[in-house]
Amino acid sequence: MKIPFLKSSKPAEVSESPVTVRLVDEAGTLSKPIVVPKVVKSDAAWRLQLTDEQFRVTRTEGTERAFCGIFHDNHKLGLYTCVCCGLPLFRSDAKFESGTGWPSFLHPVAAENVGSSRDLSHGMIRTEVRCVRCDSHLGHVFEDGPAPSGLRYCMNSAALAFHEDGVKPAREKAFFGAGCFWGVEDDFSKVKGVTNTRVGYSGGVTRSPTYEDVCSHATGHAEVVEVEYDPAQISFGVLLEVFWKIHDPTTRDRQGPDIGSQYRSAIFFTSPEQESAARASAARLEESGKLSGPITTEIAFAAPFYEAEEYHQKYHAKHGFGSCRMF
C-alpha cells in the first residue's frame, strides 16, 4: 500500500486555521469529524509543559535512541495520544513488533488526526508524520509494514502518552476557569463527589507566576480551579453542567465587572474522554438557543498548574463572599 499523503501539518509558516479531527469518548468510540482550533504556542510555553526530551523530539524534530523509549515494548491495551495536545493518535490493536526499537503501528486511530510531509533531512527521503492539531513531530511512516496496510508508522515514545484500557484512577482532575476563582472554587467545593479543590493559574507562559504577575496580563495565565473528583460518585458531564451554570461563557475575557484574559472561560482537560465530553457539551448548549451569543470557552489540554497564594485558597469559606481585587 502506498503511503497516504494527508493534509500537510508542516507549512512554511504555522497556520492558526482550525483543523478537522476525531475524538474518542468514554466508550472508546470515535466521534464524527469535528473542527477544533489549531494549537499554536511559543517555545517558552512548550518548555513549561514538556520535558527536555519531549521538547527536543516534538518541537525540534528530534529522534530518540532505538530501544530507549518507554513504549517500544509496551504490550498493554489502550490509546496513545499526543503528549503535546492530548489528541488521540494510535490504538494498541494497531501496534506490532517491528524489531526496530521504536513503537510501530499499522495505521492511526483516525486519518484526520495525523498529517504527513516529505522529509529530506540527513540525506534521505522520508515521510514525516505530525500531529495535525499542534504540529508536534511524531516520527515517520515507511512502506515496509505487514499486511494489510503494508505501512509502518515508526513513532517516538517521547511524542506519545498512553491511556490503558480499563484503568481509571480513583480520583480524576480537571481545571475550570470561569472568572474570579474565589467564587468558582466555592461553587465546585459544594458539589457531591468533588473531593478537593485548589485555585491557581494555568494556560500561560510564565513559570510559577504570582497573583500580581497574572493581573498584569503579561503571563497569559487564567485564574482556574483544580477540581479533583471521584468518578464513582460524579461524572465529568455533571461537572460540566455546574461549570456552564455558574458563569457566562459568551463573554470573552471577562465575567461581570472582572475584565482581563485571566478571567476567561476555560476548560483544561486531562484525558481524551474529558475533551470529547467538553466539546460535545458545549455544542449542545450552543445549539440549545439558551445563550445570548456564541460560546467563547477555551477548551484545551491541561498545561502546568501553579497553585495560587495561600490567602486565595478557600477564600469564601474563610471570609464570606466578595470580589477579587482589581489592579
PDB file of N, CA and C in Angstrom, residues 5 35 106 133 298:
ATOM      1  N   PHE A   5      -0.628  10.279   1.593  1.00  0.00           N
ATOM      2  CA  PHE A   5      -0.205  11.646   1.894  1.00  0.00           C
ATOM      3  C   PHE A   5      -1.425  12.454   2.289  1.00  0.00           C
ATOM      4  N   VAL A  35     -14.473  20.217  13.923  1.00  0.00           N
ATOM      5  CA  VAL A  35     -13.491  21.284  13.724  1.00  0.00           C
ATOM      6  C   VAL A  35     -13.075  21.826  15.087  1.00  0.00           C
ATOM      7  N   LEU A 106       0.292   0.030  12.489  1.00  0.00           N
ATOM      8  CA  LEU A 106      -0.194  -0.194  11.134  1.00  0.00           C
ATOM      9  C   LEU A 106      -0.881   1.036  10.569  1.00  0.00           C
ATOM     10  N   ARG A 133      -3.089  18.713  14.931  1.00  0.00           N
ATOM     11  CA  ARG A 133      -3.597  19.836  15.723  1.00  0.00           C
ATOM     12  C   ARG A 133      -2.496  20.746  16.244  1.00  0.00           C
ATOM     13  N   GLU A 298     -12.437  28.507  26.122  1.00  0.00           N
ATOM     14  CA  GLU A 298     -11.236  27.821  25.659  1.00  0.00           C
ATOM     15  C   GLU A 298     -11.268  26.387  26.179  1.00  0.00           C
TER      16      GLU A 298
END
